[in-house]
XYZ file of C-alpha atoms in Angstrom:
709
model
C 0.000 0.000 0.000
C 1.375 3.364 -0.929
C 1.748 5.961 1.826
C 2.503 9.609 1.145
C 3.894 12.109 3.694
C 1.792 15.247 3.532
C 4.046 17.807 5.197
C 7.811 17.530 4.514
C 10.317 17.785 7.338
C 12.151 21.119 7.681
C 15.353 20.982 5.585
C 17.730 21.394 8.539
C 16.027 18.667 10.584
C 16.014 16.354 7.567
C 19.732 16.876 6.939
C 20.615 16.369 10.606
C 18.677 13.110 10.572
C 20.554 12.020 7.445
C 23.844 12.745 9.145
C 23.014 11.015 12.406
C 21.256 7.930 11.079
C 23.371 4.753 10.848
C 24.239 3.443 7.384
C 21.807 1.034 5.672
C 21.987 -2.571 6.762
C 24.262 -4.190 4.171
C 25.711 -6.741 6.585
C 25.781 -7.890 10.179
C 23.270 -9.999 12.096
C 20.025 -8.375 13.219
C 19.528 -7.729 16.929
C 16.098 -9.337 17.152
C 15.678 -13.130 17.250
C 14.279 -14.906 14.247
C 10.464 -15.082 14.430
C 8.705 -18.385 14.118
C 6.290 -18.460 11.173
C 3.478 -20.924 10.530
C 4.222 -23.050 7.493
C 0.790 -24.579 6.872
C -1.166 -23.422 3.825
C -3.854 -20.845 4.514
C -3.959 -17.064 4.790
C -1.290 -15.028 3.022
C 1.625 -14.524 5.384
C 2.742 -10.895 5.959
C 5.825 -10.193 3.868
C 7.606 -8.318 6.680
C 7.551 -11.407 8.928
C 8.723 -13.625 6.086
C 11.458 -11.114 5.279
C 12.633 -10.976 8.906
C 12.651 -14.762 9.062
C 14.616 -15.001 5.808
C 17.242 -12.501 6.941
C 17.587 -14.282 10.296
C 18.005 -17.616 8.495
C 20.619 -16.052 6.228
C 22.715 -14.913 9.196
C 22.263 -18.342 10.780
C 23.731 -19.802 7.550
C 20.514 -21.729 6.963
C 20.520 -20.767 3.309
C 17.780 -23.153 2.198
C 15.420 -21.650 4.766
C 16.600 -18.154 3.790
C 15.746 -18.772 0.150
C 12.322 -20.192 1.046
C 11.424 -17.268 3.300
C 12.835 -14.528 1.090
C 11.154 -15.923 -2.003
C 7.922 -16.242 -0.031
C 8.314 -12.629 1.187
C 8.610 -11.413 -2.385
C 5.596 -13.473 -3.448
C 3.621 -12.136 -0.491
C 4.649 -8.587 -1.341
C 3.571 -9.004 -4.973
C 0.338 -10.792 -4.002
C -0.596 -8.116 -1.466
C -0.102 -5.376 -4.041
C -2.112 -7.329 -6.612
C -4.965 -7.950 -4.177
C -5.168 -4.338 -3.078
C -5.195 -3.012 -6.626
C -7.674 -5.661 -7.765
C -10.042 -5.017 -4.870
C -9.879 -1.271 -5.449
C -10.816 -1.713 -9.119
C -13.477 -4.320 -8.300
C -15.214 -2.150 -5.714
C -14.997 0.971 -7.864
C -16.909 -0.868 -10.583
C -19.365 -2.583 -8.212
C -20.059 0.361 -5.894
C -19.781 3.562 -7.973
C -20.124 6.875 -6.155
C -23.059 8.247 -8.160
C -25.261 10.548 -6.034
C -28.852 10.869 -7.295
C -30.679 14.099 -8.094
C -31.861 16.756 -5.684
C -34.157 15.920 -2.820
C -34.250 15.737 0.961
C -31.246 13.881 2.333
C -29.858 13.608 -1.184
C -26.404 13.072 0.281
C -27.385 9.827 1.995
C -27.151 7.712 -1.163
C -23.683 9.103 -1.719
C -22.509 8.137 1.773
C -24.316 4.803 1.544
C -22.363 4.091 -1.639
C -19.153 5.229 0.048
C -19.709 3.009 3.088
C -20.665 0.086 0.881
C -17.459 0.518 -1.121
C -15.424 0.621 2.095
C -17.130 -2.567 3.302
C -16.612 -4.184 -0.097
C -12.926 -3.237 -0.110
C -12.337 -4.606 3.385
C -14.301 -7.784 2.692
C -12.504 -8.319 -0.629
C -9.061 -7.987 0.960
C -9.940 -10.174 3.947
C -11.276 -12.891 1.679
C -8.368 -12.861 -0.757
C -5.665 -12.489 1.896
C -7.179 -15.156 4.132
C -7.341 -12.828 7.112
C -7.593 -9.165 8.145
C -5.604 -6.695 6.045
C -4.281 -5.096 9.264
C -1.831 -8.019 9.564
C 0.016 -6.641 6.535
C 0.773 -3.181 7.880
C 4.547 -2.986 7.874
C 7.126 -0.552 9.177
C 8.714 2.156 7.079
C 12.085 0.392 7.339
C 10.717 -2.799 5.789
C 8.827 -0.835 3.155
C 12.052 0.994 2.287
C 13.976 -2.292 2.001
C 11.474 -3.621 -0.524
C 11.537 -0.376 -2.498
C 15.332 -0.627 -2.647
C 15.109 -4.365 -3.465
C 17.262 -5.321 -0.490
C 15.779 -8.883 -0.304
C 17.525 -9.627 -3.604
C 20.863 -8.740 -2.000
C 20.374 -11.474 0.579
C 18.958 -13.860 -2.027
C 21.912 -13.607 -4.400
C 24.295 -14.576 -1.597
C 22.070 -17.389 -0.376
C 21.750 -18.751 -3.933
C 25.546 -18.794 -4.280
C 25.862 -20.759 -1.034
C 23.400 -23.261 -2.528
C 25.291 -23.361 -5.848
C 22.306 -21.914 -7.731
C 24.388 -19.650 -9.927
C 21.756 -18.674 -12.486
C 19.325 -17.550 -9.780
C 22.144 -15.671 -8.039
C 22.861 -13.721 -11.234
C 19.183 -12.800 -11.631
C 18.870 -11.689 -8.009
C 22.109 -9.685 -8.133
C 21.120 -7.972 -11.379
C 17.638 -7.159 -10.046
C 19.179 -5.536 -6.963
C 21.798 -3.708 -9.012
C 19.220 -2.132 -11.353
C 17.726 -0.255 -8.387
C 21.126 0.398 -6.757
C 23.498 1.251 -9.633
C 26.054 2.846 -7.312
C 26.510 -0.327 -5.248
C 30.083 -1.068 -6.260
C 30.358 -4.511 -4.724
C 27.229 -5.764 -6.481
C 28.723 -4.744 -9.805
C 31.834 -6.746 -8.924
C 29.697 -9.720 -7.865
C 27.878 -9.780 -11.203
C 31.153 -9.542 -13.102
C 32.496 -12.456 -11.061
C 29.362 -14.516 -11.719
C 29.570 -13.833 -15.448
C 33.128 -15.132 -15.588
C 32.131 -18.457 -14.057
C 31.509 -21.409 -16.344
C 28.446 -20.957 -18.539
C 27.327 -17.662 -17.028
C 28.722 -15.450 -19.787
C 25.920 -16.568 -22.096
C 23.145 -15.911 -19.574
C 20.736 -13.093 -20.282
C 20.661 -10.638 -17.391
C 17.065 -10.409 -16.179
C 15.518 -7.738 -13.974
C 12.894 -9.712 -12.054
C 11.030 -6.522 -11.129
C 11.340 -4.665 -14.426
C 8.444 -2.347 -15.181
C 6.849 -3.624 -18.400
C 6.049 -0.183 -19.797
C 9.654 0.969 -19.359
C 10.991 -2.212 -20.969
C 8.671 -1.843 -23.970
C 9.533 1.838 -24.310
C 13.268 1.061 -24.336
C 12.691 -1.639 -26.964
C 10.731 0.851 -29.065
C 13.542 3.403 -28.908
C 16.079 0.730 -29.858
C 14.121 -0.316 -32.970
C 13.420 3.305 -33.858
C 17.111 4.130 -33.773
C 17.723 1.117 -36.036
C 15.129 2.462 -38.513
C 12.969 -0.618 -37.910
C 9.764 1.388 -37.720
C 7.321 -1.528 -37.836
C 8.812 -3.028 -34.673
C 9.192 0.414 -33.110
C 5.449 0.980 -33.553
C 4.681 -2.421 -32.040
C 6.699 -1.719 -28.895
C 5.629 1.905 -28.441
C 1.960 0.915 -28.722
C 2.555 -1.915 -26.272
C 4.329 0.515 -23.939
C 1.319 2.848 -23.998
C -1.113 0.041 -23.154
C 1.126 -1.035 -20.282
C 1.577 2.577 -19.162
C -2.143 3.197 -18.837
C -2.614 -0.137 -17.033
C 0.165 0.831 -14.613
C -1.440 4.241 -14.174
C -4.752 2.609 -13.186
C -2.958 0.433 -10.630
C -0.918 3.335 -9.289
C -4.054 5.407 -8.771
C -5.842 2.529 -7.040
C -2.958 2.040 -4.616
C -3.083 5.747 -3.736
C -6.408 5.111 -2.015
C -4.677 3.434 0.922
C -3.797 4.975 4.306
C -1.880 8.233 4.466
C 0.099 9.826 7.264
C -0.905 13.163 8.785
C 2.400 14.746 9.705
C 0.964 17.976 11.115
C -0.797 16.313 14.041
C -1.124 13.056 15.918
C -3.781 10.954 14.290
C -5.447 9.985 17.615
C -5.675 13.656 18.508
C -7.177 14.590 15.162
C -10.436 16.432 15.915
C -11.502 17.589 12.447
C -15.133 17.290 11.452
C -16.549 14.882 8.905
C -16.032 17.000 5.841
C -12.609 18.290 6.912
C -11.413 14.736 7.588
C -12.717 13.510 4.244
C -11.240 16.524 2.452
C -7.831 16.209 4.130
C -7.537 12.541 3.255
C -9.004 12.863 -0.223
C -6.627 15.668 -1.144
C -3.679 13.485 -0.174
C -5.110 10.701 -2.314
C -5.695 13.095 -5.207
C -2.175 14.542 -5.085
C -0.787 10.996 -4.901
C -2.810 10.023 -7.982
C -1.740 13.184 -9.776
C 1.893 12.273 -9.067
C 1.541 8.857 -10.717
C 2.737 10.603 -13.885
C 6.088 11.179 -12.213
C 6.278 7.737 -10.620
C 5.637 5.893 -13.880
C 8.391 7.889 -15.592
C 10.995 7.180 -12.900
C 13.391 4.278 -13.202
C 14.049 2.133 -10.108
C 16.615 3.700 -7.819
C 16.379 7.131 -9.468
C 15.319 10.474 -8.039
C 14.249 12.159 -11.250
C 11.814 10.971 -13.915
C 12.658 10.532 -17.589
C 12.078 13.932 -19.124
C 8.934 14.314 -21.220
C 8.323 10.575 -20.908
C 4.666 10.100 -21.897
C 4.661 12.697 -24.740
C 7.754 11.081 -26.255
C 5.764 7.926 -27.041
C 3.525 9.919 -29.369
C 6.422 11.891 -30.807
C 8.244 8.725 -31.789
C 5.010 7.190 -33.072
C 4.042 10.141 -35.258
C 7.244 9.810 -37.223
C 7.275 5.990 -37.246
C 3.718 5.873 -38.633
C 4.725 8.402 -41.269
C 7.655 6.237 -42.326
C 5.401 3.198 -42.858
C 2.850 5.243 -44.815
C 0.063 5.364 -42.199
C -0.578 9.091 -42.428
C -3.864 9.166 -40.498
C -2.248 7.504 -37.475
C 0.780 9.784 -37.826
C -1.564 12.779 -37.742
C -3.428 11.432 -34.700
C -0.157 10.962 -32.792
C 1.197 14.364 -33.792
C -2.018 16.038 -32.608
C -1.822 14.017 -29.387
C 1.694 15.297 -28.766
C 0.453 18.864 -29.270
C -2.029 18.418 -26.417
C 0.969 18.628 -24.090
C 3.266 20.827 -26.211
C 0.944 23.020 -28.293
C 3.746 25.388 -29.324
C 6.158 22.778 -30.693
C 6.982 24.210 -34.108
C 8.424 20.982 -35.515
C 5.300 18.986 -34.749
C 3.032 21.796 -35.938
C 4.886 21.657 -39.259
C 4.507 17.891 -39.273
C 0.733 18.191 -38.807
C 0.505 20.462 -41.862
C 2.606 18.052 -43.875
C 0.666 14.938 -42.829
C -2.599 16.660 -43.736
C -1.219 17.386 -47.193
C -0.572 13.654 -47.690
C -4.152 12.537 -46.982
C -6.270 11.358 -49.877
C -9.456 13.143 -50.933
C -11.683 10.850 -48.872
C -10.141 12.011 -45.586
C -11.104 15.287 -43.959
C -8.136 16.584 -41.911
C -10.477 18.426 -39.555
C -12.192 15.161 -38.623
C -8.937 13.526 -37.525
C -8.433 14.267 -33.849
C -5.740 13.568 -31.290
C -5.464 10.012 -29.979
C -8.355 9.321 -27.615
C -6.179 7.576 -24.998
C -4.057 10.658 -24.420
C -6.947 13.108 -24.878
C -8.857 11.462 -22.012
C -5.712 11.265 -19.896
C -4.879 14.954 -20.382
C -8.478 16.003 -19.682
C -8.478 14.184 -16.341
C -5.005 15.453 -15.485
C -6.032 19.079 -16.069
C -9.226 18.671 -14.045
C -7.250 17.228 -11.142
C -4.737 20.048 -11.336
C -7.458 22.701 -11.296
C -9.200 21.034 -8.351
C -6.022 20.716 -6.297
C -5.005 24.322 -6.915
C -8.491 25.687 -6.266
C -8.915 24.052 -2.846
C -5.294 24.047 -1.620
C -5.385 27.504 -0.054
C -8.761 26.925 1.563
C -7.544 23.735 3.216
C -4.386 25.397 4.494
C -1.636 23.820 2.432
C 0.575 25.073 -0.365
C 0.748 23.374 -3.734
C 2.816 24.158 -6.803
C 2.041 22.242 -9.964
C 5.235 20.572 -11.264
C 6.020 20.687 -14.964
C 5.433 17.019 -15.726
C 6.197 17.377 -19.449
C 9.358 19.479 -19.268
C 11.572 19.499 -22.348
C 15.137 20.766 -22.564
C 15.902 21.841 -26.109
C 19.592 20.950 -25.797
C 18.994 17.439 -24.546
C 19.781 14.765 -27.159
C 20.115 11.288 -25.788
C 18.072 8.094 -25.836
C 15.036 10.220 -25.000
C 15.636 12.884 -27.636
C 12.619 14.296 -29.411
C 12.586 12.974 -32.983
C 10.298 15.722 -34.275
C 10.824 17.613 -37.505
C 9.878 15.238 -40.255
C 12.677 14.720 -42.746
C 13.337 12.008 -45.291
C 16.624 12.140 -47.042
C 16.253 13.252 -50.643
C 12.664 14.572 -50.405
C 11.443 18.098 -49.894
C 7.912 19.313 -49.298
C 6.875 22.882 -48.532
C 10.511 23.774 -48.198
C 11.015 21.224 -45.414
C 13.682 18.558 -45.547
C 11.798 15.359 -44.774
C 14.186 13.049 -42.879
C 14.224 12.094 -39.216
C 16.471 13.877 -36.785
C 19.369 11.694 -35.820
C 21.125 11.671 -32.502
C 24.059 14.040 -32.734
C 27.459 12.431 -33.145
C 29.614 12.496 -30.058
C 31.334 15.700 -31.065
C 32.279 16.306 -27.452
C 34.619 13.289 -27.664
C 36.730 15.265 -30.121
C 36.696 18.567 -28.265
C 39.368 19.553 -25.799
C 41.661 22.405 -24.955
C 39.215 24.635 -23.112
C 40.355 27.002 -20.330
C 41.627 25.509 -17.070
C 39.765 28.225 -15.077
C 42.193 28.455 -12.141
C 45.592 30.101 -11.763
C 48.739 28.069 -11.138
C 47.347 24.907 -12.784
C 49.968 23.517 -15.154
C 49.033 21.799 -18.387
C 51.238 18.714 -18.921
C 49.905 16.474 -21.722
C 46.873 16.332 -24.009
C 45.265 13.345 -25.732
C 47.795 13.181 -28.536
C 50.734 13.270 -26.166
C 49.093 10.575 -24.038
C 48.561 8.409 -27.149
C 44.781 8.286 -26.862
C 41.440 10.061 -27.052
C 39.930 12.552 -24.607
C 42.784 12.509 -22.117
C 44.478 15.310 -20.205
C 47.190 15.442 -17.527
C 47.424 18.495 -15.249
C 49.665 19.479 -12.327
C 49.226 21.849 -9.363
C 45.476 21.289 -9.090
C 46.193 21.012 -5.347
C 48.842 22.823 -3.328
C 51.301 20.978 -1.090
C 49.436 22.286 1.967
C 46.110 21.023 0.630
C 47.628 17.608 -0.079
C 48.922 17.360 3.472
C 45.545 18.412 4.898
C 43.640 15.896 2.770
C 46.107 13.126 3.583
C 45.715 13.934 7.260
C 41.924 13.925 7.190
C 41.955 10.670 5.219
C 43.262 8.777 8.234
C 40.302 9.997 10.265
C 37.457 9.221 7.875
C 38.464 6.187 5.843
C 37.080 2.724 6.400
C 38.628 -0.513 5.185
C 36.751 -1.829 2.160
C 34.474 1.208 1.883
C 32.329 0.785 -1.235
C 33.185 -2.935 -1.377
C 31.106 -4.219 1.550
C 34.078 -4.048 3.894
C 36.366 -6.235 1.811
C 39.899 -5.403 2.871
C 41.412 -6.318 -0.501
C 38.729 -6.140 -3.223
C 41.162 -5.891 -6.154
C 44.299 -7.707 -4.992
C 45.137 -9.715 -1.846
C 48.471 -7.901 -1.637
C 47.073 -4.474 -0.748
C 44.637 -2.978 1.736
C 41.915 -0.760 0.285
C 40.329 2.104 2.246
C 37.845 4.744 1.175
C 35.407 7.483 2.185
C 32.720 9.569 0.513
C 32.135 13.311 0.687
C 29.000 12.919 2.798
C 30.865 10.759 5.312
C 33.613 13.373 5.548
C 31.053 16.120 6.233
C 29.312 13.923 8.787
C 32.600 13.327 10.633
C 33.366 17.031 10.430
C 29.925 17.923 11.798
C 30.461 15.507 14.691
C 33.899 16.979 15.427
C 35.762 13.755 14.656
C 37.827 15.558 12.000
C 38.220 19.287 11.361
C 35.145 20.556 9.531
C 37.450 22.783 7.465
C 39.301 19.702 6.177
C 36.070 17.870 5.377
C 34.927 20.956 3.499
C 38.208 20.932 1.545
C 37.392 17.442 0.234
C 34.046 18.776 -1.004
C 35.589 21.929 -2.517
C 38.455 20.285 -4.406
C 36.124 17.728 -5.975
C 33.914 20.557 -7.226
C 37.018 22.313 -8.530
C 37.974 19.151 -10.457
C 34.463 18.899 -11.923
C 34.610 22.459 -13.236
C 38.047 21.900 -14.778
C 36.935 18.721 -16.585
C 33.746 20.379 -17.847
C 35.697 23.370 -19.146
C 38.735 21.611 -20.618
C 36.667 19.141 -22.642
C 34.414 22.008 -23.786
C 31.177 20.275 -22.840
C 27.949 21.909 -23.946
C 25.917 20.695 -20.978
C 26.388 20.424 -17.231
C 28.633 17.700 -15.888
C 27.231 16.039 -12.761
C 28.898 13.910 -10.110
C 28.165 10.214 -10.470
C 30.431 9.045 -7.628
C 33.102 10.681 -5.462
C 35.501 8.550 -3.433
C 38.690 9.291 -1.501
C 40.736 6.095 -1.729
C 44.027 4.796 -0.347
C 45.854 1.604 -1.376
C 48.427 0.308 1.093
C 51.037 -2.361 0.287
C 50.830 -5.263 2.754
C 54.199 -6.163 4.219
C 55.545 -9.611 3.461
C 53.436 -10.001 0.327
C 55.351 -7.981 -2.243
C 57.941 -10.472 -3.475
C 57.539 -11.509 -7.102
C 54.206 -9.734 -7.541
C 52.775 -9.969 -11.036
C 49.269 -8.643 -10.375
C 47.925 -5.105 -10.636
C 46.638 -2.889 -7.868
C 43.515 -2.357 -9.994
C 42.928 -4.563 -13.060
C 42.549 -3.031 -16.529
C 38.960 -1.904 -17.096
C 36.802 0.832 -18.592
C 34.488 2.958 -16.487
C 31.216 2.720 -18.409
C 31.404 -0.586 -20.301
C 32.506 -4.188 -19.866
C 35.937 -4.612 -21.416
C 36.284 -7.737 -23.578
C 39.962 -7.885 -24.611
C 39.576 -11.057 -26.672
C 36.829 -9.536 -28.820
C 38.532 -6.137 -28.775
C 35.200 -4.677 -27.657
C 33.749 -2.858 -24.683
C 30.120 -3.800 -24.092
C 28.051 -0.884 -22.832
C 25.526 -2.851 -20.813
C 24.831 -3.680 -17.156
C 26.470 -4.256 -14.790
C 28.751 -1.529 -16.172
C 27.998 2.026 -15.062
C 26.850 2.907 -18.568
C 25.789 6.418 -17.526
C 29.309 7.579 -16.685
C 30.820 9.956 -19.233
C 34.075 11.309 -17.743
C 36.480 10.229 -15.023
C 39.250 11.941 -13.068
C 41.859 11.016 -10.458
C 43.366 13.686 -8.236
C 46.493 12.488 -6.462
C 47.486 13.456 -2.921
C 51.001 12.016 -2.454
C 54.046 10.333 -4.042
C 55.821 8.794 -1.034
C 55.211 5.200 -2.124
C 56.632 2.732 -4.625
C 54.789 1.472 -7.696
C 51.180 2.539 -8.196
C 51.588 4.093 -11.659
C 48.346 4.815 -13.497
C 48.374 3.219 -16.958
C 46.318 3.428 -20.146
C 46.259 0.394 -22.441
C 44.905 -0.688 -25.778
C 41.659 -2.674 -25.884
C 43.713 -5.838 -25.475
C 44.332 -4.791 -21.835
C 48.035 -5.564 -22.345
C 49.633 -2.937 -24.583
C 50.430 0.093 -22.411
C 49.941 3.394 -24.248
C 50.759 5.780 -21.383
C 52.035 5.561 -17.805
C 51.603 8.313 -15.197
C 53.453 8.569 -11.893
C 51.170 10.083 -9.219
C 52.279 13.054 -7.161
C 50.655 15.745 -5.040
C 48.261 17.924 -7.057
C 48.475 15.887 -10.281
C 45.192 15.110 -12.012
C 44.502 12.750 -14.887
C 41.104 13.030 -16.573
C 39.593 11.141 -19.501
C 36.333 10.034 -21.094
C 34.901 6.941 -19.427
C 34.301 4.670 -22.435
C 36.109 1.807 -24.097
C 38.466 4.254 -25.786
C 40.282 4.580 -22.451
C 41.019 1.202 -20.794
C 43.111 1.832 -17.703
C 44.391 0.331 -14.465
C 46.887 0.783 -11.638
C 50.216 -0.985 -11.272
C 50.987 -2.763 -8.014
C 51.722 -0.589 -4.980
C 54.733 -2.400 -3.567
C 55.620 -0.097 -0.658
C 53.784 2.595 1.277
C 50.348 4.075 0.780
C 48.948 5.673 -2.407
C 46.025 8.087 -1.907
C 43.808 9.890 -4.405
C 40.374 11.377 -4.908
C 38.559 9.299 -7.549
C 35.811 11.102 -9.463
C 33.254 9.874 -11.970
C 30.932 12.224 -13.825
C 27.784 11.952 -15.919
C 26.027 14.249 -18.375
C 22.666 12.744 -17.420
C 21.070 14.388 -14.356
C 19.052 11.217 -13.758
C 22.243 9.570 -12.517
C 23.485 12.261 -10.167
C 25.249 10.924 -7.077
C 22.683 10.776 -4.272
C 25.235 11.388 -1.536
C 26.537 14.383 -3.465
C 23.069 15.925 -3.558
C 22.825 15.441 0.205
C 26.304 16.888 0.651
C 25.292 19.950 -1.399
C 22.353 20.462 0.972
C 24.576 20.083 4.028
C 27.022 22.663 2.650
C 24.178 25.083 1.894
C 22.871 24.768 5.451
C 26.340 25.172 6.958
C 26.920 28.268 4.832
C 23.569 29.662 5.922
C 24.362 29.017 9.582
C 27.786 30.600 9.194
C 26.262 33.664 7.557
C 23.807 33.970 10.461
C 26.671 33.825 12.971
C 28.510 36.612 11.169
C 25.371 38.754 11.068
C 24.889 38.272 14.830
C 28.638 38.673 15.531
C 28.746 35.276 17.244
C 32.150 33.741 17.818
C 31.831 30.055 16.817
C 34.254 29.083 19.585
C 31.866 30.536 22.184
C 28.819 28.716 20.846
C 28.101 25.697 23.040
């Protein structure tokens, strides 16, 4: 059941909670004992109890029981959702809220229908669940675990213990799709794929949203100019989208939390109580547009998601000669973007192609979208009209936002164009995705004084590479190296594995948010934690400027890392500190290819390493050819040196063995897609903004921070 929080927490309180909360449970036994669950067939078992039992069995190394309980928890979770949605639809059809005409007590039929629907809904759930629905009310922590697909993390490990490799791969991939920044899971999947027979397995997301899968398939066939198949998948995606929308709206009718007051102390009258709850339901339903456009594990929806279906379809139908359908889709798109000049031109052109038996004026926008938009506008008007009267603020989001400069997998293919044909002065061929011109652009300004340019791509024997010195001063290097010892954890980012890449070195790491948290708690100087944040932002600006990017570069992951040579294990080493790899694709040296597919971080576009010291032996950064053997460039780290490069298969790289001492650096990965912004970085930005605001307030009040206790 979906629950929506009506009143958000104040920003400062929210950030303090984020800082003080313990990290998510990725390992370690739970404190509570394993609950005993009845095993006989009968009523549906609550998924939170099954989940707790499965996790307890996992930590007891009873992996068969863990698999049974975790699989049962997932089935229970799916079944509960199905029952709730089905009962909501069933009762809406059986007990419609249709008040009769005027007359004394005319409202009684309305409330009778409402009470009958409530009774129907409760009876339906009780019957289908085999018991009262109240047994399935779960905590926010459990709900969050299922949203983040945490059960699959346990399952993939339990499957491996039971030698069920194929199921382990599926579970790991399903978890990874909702947690793309989980570095160890990526490594697990790579390890599984290298085992016998696993390379040929198709990676399956067990909780993939059908409408998103069909949409992606449609885009793929569209880009391949296979318009018949593109139409098939886009039409299928729309049917699945509207089915998902119906289910999403039904699930919004569940319980909601009233953050502004304690529920038991809620003394509102009948109509106020109904209005308060209904408005939360209505806003939840209105937001289904955003939810259906958001990939698992993402904060932001796909831009312009629903309209893009019709934009792709209008051109695809044109290319197969179905001009009436092309016109219907183009007019549908204009319902949401009435001022789109390309599509307006397309409408005129499609109308000119109709035969004499067709009246252009009689061809209207697609009915499915017309009805959807009509309801959406009515909801928006209702919410805005009553918001002020009910005492809450509401700002309508722009659900169909388009950025004219955005050209990626979701680019708008408008502007009909077929090579070699011209009509009304228009070139009639589809817009193609722009070539990756940015890959060939470099040499932009370095933005900061004292930074020394060392080598460009040509001098480094590759593409999109740059080596810079003096990005950090000696004093900054010392300060960062000092703070590193206070914030780093062994195996950070690799589930605590001391040596994730080689058994001959110890790996330690820390994120920006962790540094700020430690600084806030006084465990390291806040000034030093802030330096980590500031120098990573400085590096981002340099990369964005030097490679002359036309759009904003966002952080994908920021990690301070140290590699320490383990004594007694350095004789006759032949391994690398970090094996040869690419940052956004799976390197296949034998095929001389780099496969841009999960579990690779396919959204990463640029990478950078900012070095903090040189008092160690070995540890050179190397570029290689696609064969992962032929070294094309070798860089010796030192304080303030930064190497940056594009993240694709054009730049395979690795790190030579650190044979003595400790090598420390700030590792940075960037993306051009805001959908894949680093979540911890967003939180860190908010923390910095609040700290700056607090500092400004202290200056205005002439408060000495040292006297503030």
